Amino acid sequence: VSNAAESKQIGVGLIGHGTVGRGVVALLHEHADQYARHLGRSLQIARVLVRDPAKHREDSLLAPELFTDDSAAFFATEGIGVVVEVAGGRDPVGAYVREALTRGCPVVTANKSLLAAEGEALFALARARETCIGFEASCAGGIPVVNAIQFALKSSRIAGLYGILNGTCNYILTGMTQRGETYGDCLAQAQNAGFAEADPTLDVSGRDAAEKLAILATLAFGVRVDVNTVACEGIDNLALDDIRFGAELGYDVKLVAVAERLKPSEGAPGDNLALSVRPCFVSKHDPLANVHGSFNALMVDGGPVGPTMYIGHGAGQMPTAGAVVSDLLNVVAGWYGDAYRRFAAWPDQMADAAPAPAEEVRSRFYLRIAARDVPSVFARISGVLGEAGISLGALRQHEVAEGRFVPVVIVTHEAREGDLHRALAKITALDETEGTPVCIRIMDSVED
Amino acid sequence: VSNAAESKQIGVGLIGHGTVGRGVVALLHEHADQYARHLGRSLQIARVLVRDPAKHREDSLLAPELFTDDSAAFFATEGIGVVVEVAGGRDPVGAYVREALTRGCPVVTANKSLLAAEGEALFALARARETCIGFEASCAGGIPVVNAIQFALKSSRIAGLYGILNGTCNYILTGMTQRGETYGDCLAQAQNAGFAEADPTLDVSGRDAAEKLAILATLAFGVRVDVNTVACEGIDNLALDDIRFGAELGYDVKLVAVAERLKPSEGAPGDNLALSVRPCFVSKHDPLANVHGSFNALMVDGGPVGPTMYIGHGAGQMPTAGAVVSDLLNVVAGWYGDAYRRFAAWPDQMADAAPAPAEEVRSRFYLRIAARDVPSVFARISGVLGEAGISLGALRQHEVAEGRFVPVVIVTHEAREGDLHRALAKITALDETEGTPVCIRIMDSVED
C-alpha cells in the first residue's frame, strides 16, 4: 500500500462484535467501494475490542489478530480515527466511550441505555474535546428520526412527537387486534417469534418506549428530559373487549409515546411538556394505525411546517447496523472531510441510468375483464394465464343489469409484466371477452 | 452593533418573494433566536431580488430598501454569504443561480424545474467553485426525503423507491375512493380547494411526479436519470368501477411513482432501473394506502436495512419554506461553521424540561362504562360529563347475556383530561354504574 493511499484510510475501532457488530462488519465489507467513493477515503476496521477474543476469531470477514480484550492495546492501535460502540450496557462500555472522547476521537454508538443514563456528561465531554457523538442507531433503529429532528426539521418549532417506539408491544397489539387473541397468547407468540424477551417487563411496561421518547424529546424540544417524568402505562392490562369496541368505532389500539408542548391556553405556563406512554386509540385511516407488527413509527408535529411521519424497523440486526454505518459515514465526512460538499450529488460524474425494460417488472396485478359468457370465460382466461405462467389469487364475478357484459375481476400472484401483457392480448382476442382488460399494478410496499 | 457581533452575522440573499419567499422571511423572523443559538451566528436578510420591488415594499418584516430588481446591485451587496432562491422558473433565475455559484456562494433552492433541466451543469459548477447547492425543498416539500436518502440511508444499497409524490392526484383519488365521485367531479373540487391548477395536465398526467422521481432516483441510485425515460400513466382514465372493485378486494388506488432495481434473475443485466408513474392498488393495511388528501409519501426499500417510509405535506407555503430554512441552516452550519459538531445536542447546556401536569392534556377519549340500568344511565352519565364541559361524539350500548352489566361505550369530543378524570370519578360513584370506567385516549395524529 502506498503512502498516498494510506493517508486516505480511516481506521475504525469497533467495540463489540455481537449481532449488530457483525452487521456493521458485513456492511463495511460488502459496500466498501460505495463508501470509499462517498468519502474519498476508505474505512478499515483497525481493531475490535471484545470480552472474549477466542469466541470471535472465526469471523471470516476479519483477521483473527484484530480481536483483543485489552482496552489499552485497543486505544493504542495506530490509525483509529473513529470508534464505533455496539457492545451495549454501561460497564465497562461507558469507560471506553469516555476514553475515546477524551482522546478527541468521534464515537458512533447504538447504546440507548448508556446515553439515557450518562448522555449529558458524555456530550459535554465530546464538546470539551471538540469531538462528536453519532447516536442515530440508539433510537428507533433503522428509522432516521434523530437525523430528521436534528437536521431536516431544524427550521421548525416542533409542537409534538407521537411515536410507536416499541416493536414488541406493537407486535402484541397487532395480534390482539387482527386475530382477537388475548394479551397472554400474543405475548407467547411474540416470545416464540423472537420479538419479546423471556422477561418482557421493560417492553410491555412502556419503559423502553419512555427511554427513547426521552432522548427524542431532548432533541426535539432542546430541554433535558428525565425519563422518570414520563407517565407510563403498559399494554398488559388491555381488555380485548375494548379493542373490539374501539374497532367498531373505527379505531386501532397502539402504545403511543407522546411528547407535546401544552398550549398556553391549557392553563400551564409556556413550553411545558406533557410526556406519556400509554395505549391509545388511533383512527384506522391514520397512517399510525397502519404501522403493523414489529414496525416502529414517529409522527413529528412540526408546527406551521406541518406533520411528518417516519416508519420503519425500530430494531434488528441490519436496520440497526445500517443506522450505525450511516452515522459513521456522516461523522467521517463531517469530521475528516469536506463536510457538506461531500453530501451533495454530482450528476455530471455519474453514469446514465440503464433503463430497465418495463416488461421485466414483477408484481401482483388486478385485472378487470368484460366477459360475454361467464361459465366458459373462467376456463379460457385461467387457461391463457396458466400458459403464461401466471397463477391466480382472487377471482370475482360482479353482478350487472341484464344484457351488459359481466365484469370479472382477477388478482394475480406475482407475475412478470411482459408475460402478463402477452396473456392479456390473448384474452382480449377471445370471443368470450369484450374490449381491452383493465390492468392495475398492486403495490406491496412495506411488508411485515 | 459591535464588530464582534457583526462578524457573527451571515447575510442571506433572497431571490423571490412570493408565497414561499414570504414563508421563509416569516420563519427567519419568528425563530431568529432559535437559529442563532443553533448556528452560533445570526442570519440576516441582506437583499431581496424581485421583478417589481414596488409590489413588495409593504412587507412589514423587511425594510423597503432591501428590495431590488437590479441583479448587479443584489450580487454586489456586502455580506451575502448564502443565496436562497425561491422565485421558481428557469429564466432569469438560472442565470442568478449560476452567478451565485460562480462567486463560490452556496445556494439553497426549491426550484425543481431548474434542477430537472440544468441540475447536472449547476452541480458541476458548484463543485468546481468548491461550494454547494441545498435542494431539500425541491422534492416533496416538507418531507425530508432528500436528507434521508443523502445522509440517513447512506449505508444502504437502496433497492427501490415507491412514492406518492403528487398531492393534486392524491387529493383527487382520495375523493374518488372515499366518496365514490367521478374523476371530473373530484378534479373540480380540487380546483375549488386550491389543490389543482386550472390546467391540471402537469399533475394529473403524472409528469410532475415523474420529475420528482427522477431527482430522487438520481440520489438514491447514484445514476443520471432522464425524466423522459419514466413510463407515465395519469389518473384521468381511471374508472370508478375499478376503484370500487379494488376496494372490495382490500385495495385503495394511488398514483405511485416507482424506481426499482430489477433483480438479475428477472432477465436484465444488473442495476437496471425500472421507472414508472401509474395508478396502482395498495393494500388498505399498507401505510401508503393511508396517505390521504394532499399528503405525499415516499417508501424507500433499503435492501438488507429494510424499508423506511416518510409522510408529510409535499407542497404548500410553510412546508416548503420550512424545508428551505432547514436546508439553509444545514448549509450555513456545514459551510461557515463547525459542521458536524453543531448538529449535536448538548444536554448539559439545556434547561430541564418543565413537566406539564397530565390533567392539562386535551384529547378525545374512549370510555367504557359498565351500566347497571341502561335507560337511566345515559342521562346520568351525559349529565355528569356535561357539567364538566365535556361533550359526546358517539355513544353505543353493547349487547350482553342477561344478568351481566351492560357495557356502554362513549367517544368524547376534545376534553381536558383533568376534567374528564373528575367526571369519571363521579360516574364511578353513580348507583347506575359498576366498577371503574375504562378510559383510552384517542390519538388524532396526522390530519388532512
Tab-separated table of N, CA, C and O in Angstrom, chain A residues 19-62:
chain	number	residue	atom	x	y	z
A	19	THR	N	-24.525	-9.312	17.482
A	19	THR	CA	-25.399	-9.300	16.310
A	19	THR	C	-25.226	-8.028	15.491
A	19	THR	O	-24.991	-8.079	14.280
A	20	VAL	N	-25.338	-6.877	16.159
A	20	VAL	CA	-25.232	-5.609	15.431
A	20	VAL	C	-23.805	-5.395	14.921
A	20	VAL	O	-23.593	-4.958	13.789
A	21	GLY	N	-22.828	-5.728	15.758
A	21	GLY	CA	-21.426	-5.564	15.352
A	21	GLY	C	-21.109	-6.355	14.094
A	21	GLY	O	-20.450	-5.850	13.174
A	22	ARG	N	-21.595	-7.602	14.028
A	22	ARG	CA	-21.350	-8.397	12.821
A	22	ARG	C	-22.067	-7.799	11.618
A	22	ARG	O	-21.573	-7.857	10.488
A	23	GLY	N	-23.235	-7.182	11.862
A	23	GLY	CA	-23.920	-6.485	10.773
A	23	GLY	C	-23.107	-5.314	10.256
A	23	GLY	O	-23.016	-5.080	9.048
A	24	VAL	N	-22.489	-4.569	11.178
A	24	VAL	CA	-21.637	-3.436	10.783
A	24	VAL	C	-20.459	-3.925	9.950
A	24	VAL	O	-20.140	-3.364	8.893
A	25	VAL	N	-19.811	-4.992	10.418
A	25	VAL	CA	-18.671	-5.549	9.678
A	25	VAL	C	-19.119	-5.973	8.279
A	25	VAL	O	-18.444	-5.692	7.277
A	26	ALA	N	-20.278	-6.622	8.206
A	26	ALA	CA	-20.769	-7.093	6.898
A	26	ALA	C	-21.034	-5.924	5.952
A	26	ALA	O	-20.665	-5.970	4.770
A	27	LEU	N	-21.650	-4.863	6.456
A	27	LEU	CA	-21.921	-3.697	5.595
A	27	LEU	C	-20.621	-3.045	5.136
A	27	LEU	O	-20.473	-2.692	3.967
A	28	LEU	N	-19.671	-2.861	6.070
A	28	LEU	CA	-18.401	-2.218	5.701
A	28	LEU	C	-17.664	-3.060	4.662
A	28	LEU	O	-16.969	-2.522	3.796
A	29	HIS	N	-17.834	-4.364	4.743
A	29	HIS	CA	-17.186	-5.260	3.795
A	29	HIS	C	-17.900	-5.222	2.446
A	29	HIS	O	-17.303	-4.987	1.400
A	30	GLU	N	-19.224	-5.388	2.490
A	30	GLU	CA	-19.994	-5.517	1.253
A	30	GLU	C	-20.001	-4.226	0.429
A	30	GLU	O	-19.975	-4.260	-0.795
A	31	HIS	N	-20.068	-3.079	1.115
A	31	HIS	CA	-20.222	-1.808	0.407
A	31	HIS	C	-18.956	-0.960	0.461
A	31	HIS	O	-19.034	0.272	0.363
A	32	ALA	N	-17.803	-1.601	0.635
A	32	ALA	CA	-16.545	-0.859	0.811
A	32	ALA	C	-16.326	0.157	-0.317
A	32	ALA	O	-15.952	1.313	-0.066
A	33	ASP	N	-16.577	-0.257	-1.547
A	33	ASP	CA	-16.329	0.650	-2.677
A	33	ASP	C	-17.273	1.845	-2.653
A	33	ASP	O	-16.869	2.988	-2.875
A	34	GLN	N	-18.559	1.546	-2.398
A	34	GLN	CA	-19.560	2.620	-2.341
A	34	GLN	C	-19.180	3.660	-1.275
A	34	GLN	O	-19.232	4.873	-1.524
A	35	TYR	N	-18.763	3.174	-0.100
A	35	TYR	CA	-18.423	4.099	0.982
A	35	TYR	C	-17.154	4.889	0.651
A	35	TYR	O	-17.047	6.083	0.947
A	36	ALA	N	-16.179	4.213	0.032
A	36	ALA	CA	-14.923	4.894	-0.315
A	36	ALA	C	-15.179	5.993	-1.348
A	36	ALA	O	-14.611	7.082	-1.271
A	37	ARG	N	-16.051	5.701	-2.310
A	37	ARG	CA	-16.399	6.728	-3.300
A	37	ARG	C	-17.051	7.923	-2.614
A	37	ARG	O	-16.772	9.077	-2.912
A	38	HIS	N	-17.945	7.621	-1.688
A	38	HIS	CA	-18.663	8.693	-0.998
A	38	HIS	C	-17.730	9.565	-0.166
A	38	HIS	O	-17.836	10.794	-0.173
A	39	LEU	N	-16.802	8.904	0.536
A	39	LEU	CA	-15.953	9.643	1.476
A	39	LEU	C	-14.678	10.182	0.842
A	39	LEU	O	-14.054	11.083	1.382
A	40	GLY	N	-14.286	9.607	-0.287
A	40	GLY	CA	-12.988	9.960	-0.842
A	40	GLY	C	-11.846	9.338	-0.040
A	40	GLY	O	-10.685	9.740	-0.187
A	41	ARG	N	-12.146	8.410	0.797
A	41	ARG	CA	-11.123	7.655	1.552
A	41	ARG	C	-11.800	6.373	2.023
A	41	ARG	O	-13.019	6.299	2.111
A	42	SER	N	-11.003	5.373	2.346
A	42	SER	CA	-11.625	4.097	2.688
A	42	SER	C	-11.652	3.887	4.196
A	42	SER	O	-10.831	4.424	4.939
A	43	LEU	N	-12.642	3.105	4.638
A	43	LEU	CA	-12.770	2.753	6.053
A	43	LEU	C	-12.209	1.361	6.270
A	43	LEU	O	-12.524	0.435	5.527
A	44	GLN	N	-11.343	1.220	7.258
A	44	GLN	CA	-10.750	-0.075	7.570
A	44	GLN	C	-10.977	-0.362	9.043
A	44	GLN	O	-10.691	0.494	9.880
A	45	ILE	N	-11.467	-1.538	9.356
A	45	ILE	CA	-11.580	-1.901	10.766
A	45	ILE	C	-10.184	-2.181	11.296
A	45	ILE	O	-9.499	-3.098	10.843
A	46	ALA	N	-9.746	-1.339	12.244
A	46	ALA	CA	-8.364	-1.400	12.705
A	46	ALA	C	-8.202	-2.306	13.919
A	46	ALA	O	-7.142	-2.894	14.135
A	47	ARG	N	-9.227	-2.433	14.739
A	47	ARG	CA	-9.158	-3.255	15.955
A	47	ARG	C	-10.580	-3.486	16.450
A	47	ARG	O	-11.455	-2.632	16.253
A	48	VAL	N	-10.798	-4.629	17.073
A	48	VAL	CA	-12.114	-4.946	17.634
A	48	VAL	C	-11.942	-5.324	19.104
A	48	VAL	O	-11.238	-6.297	19.414
A	49	LEU	N	-12.573	-4.564	19.982
A	49	LEU	CA	-12.470	-4.814	21.423
A	49	LEU	C	-13.657	-5.664	21.867
A	49	LEU	O	-14.813	-5.239	21.726
A	50	VAL	N	-13.374	-6.867	22.361
A	50	VAL	CA	-14.435	-7.775	22.815
A	50	VAL	C	-14.023	-8.395	24.144
A	50	VAL	O	-12.848	-8.366	24.532
A	51	ARG	N	-14.992	-9.006	24.831
A	51	ARG	CA	-14.692	-9.608	26.124
A	51	ARG	C	-13.848	-10.872	25.947
A	51	ARG	O	-12.930	-11.111	26.704
A	52	ASP	N	-14.181	-11.678	24.947
A	52	ASP	CA	-13.509	-12.967	24.761
A	52	ASP	C	-13.111	-13.140	23.294
A	52	ASP	O	-13.876	-13.677	22.493
A	53	PRO	N	-11.903	-12.686	22.943
A	53	PRO	CA	-11.486	-12.715	21.535
A	53	PRO	C	-11.586	-14.107	20.913
A	53	PRO	O	-11.915	-14.236	19.728
A	54	ALA	N	-11.335	-15.170	21.697
A	54	ALA	CA	-11.342	-16.521	21.139
A	54	ALA	C	-12.692	-16.849	20.501
A	54	ALA	O	-12.779	-17.540	19.491
A	55	LYS	N	-13.756	-16.315	21.095
A	55	LYS	CA	-15.107	-16.602	20.592
A	55	LYS	C	-15.353	-16.009	19.211
A	55	LYS	O	-16.291	-16.400	18.515
A	56	HIS	N	-14.592	-14.983	18.844
A	56	HIS	CA	-14.917	-14.219	17.634
A	56	HIS	C	-13.944	-14.450	16.487
A	56	HIS	O	-14.156	-13.937	15.412
A	57	ARG	N	-12.859	-15.195	16.749
A	57	ARG	CA	-11.787	-15.247	15.755
A	57	ARG	C	-12.131	-16.071	14.529
A	57	ARG	O	-11.367	-16.110	13.579
A	58	GLU	N	-13.316	-16.718	14.571
A	58	GLU	CA	-13.705	-17.472	13.378
A	58	GLU	C	-14.434	-16.609	12.358
A	58	GLU	O	-14.799	-17.081	11.290
A	59	ASP	N	-14.682	-15.359	12.711
A	59	ASP	CA	-15.371	-14.478	11.761
A	59	ASP	C	-14.532	-14.350	10.497
A	59	ASP	O	-13.403	-13.872	10.515
A	60	SER	N	-15.090	-14.766	9.373
A	60	SER	CA	-14.284	-14.864	8.156
A	60	SER	C	-13.990	-13.494	7.553
A	60	SER	O	-13.094	-13.370	6.732
A	61	LEU	N	-14.730	-12.467	7.934
A	61	LEU	CA	-14.518	-11.161	7.320
A	61	LEU	C	-13.390	-10.372	7.991
A	61	LEU	O	-12.940	-9.364	7.460
A	62	LEU	N	-12.977	-10.811	9.166
A	62	LEU	CA	-11.953	-10.058	9.901
A	62	LEU	C	-10.774	-10.967	10.242
A	62	LEU	O	-10.974	-12.122	10.622
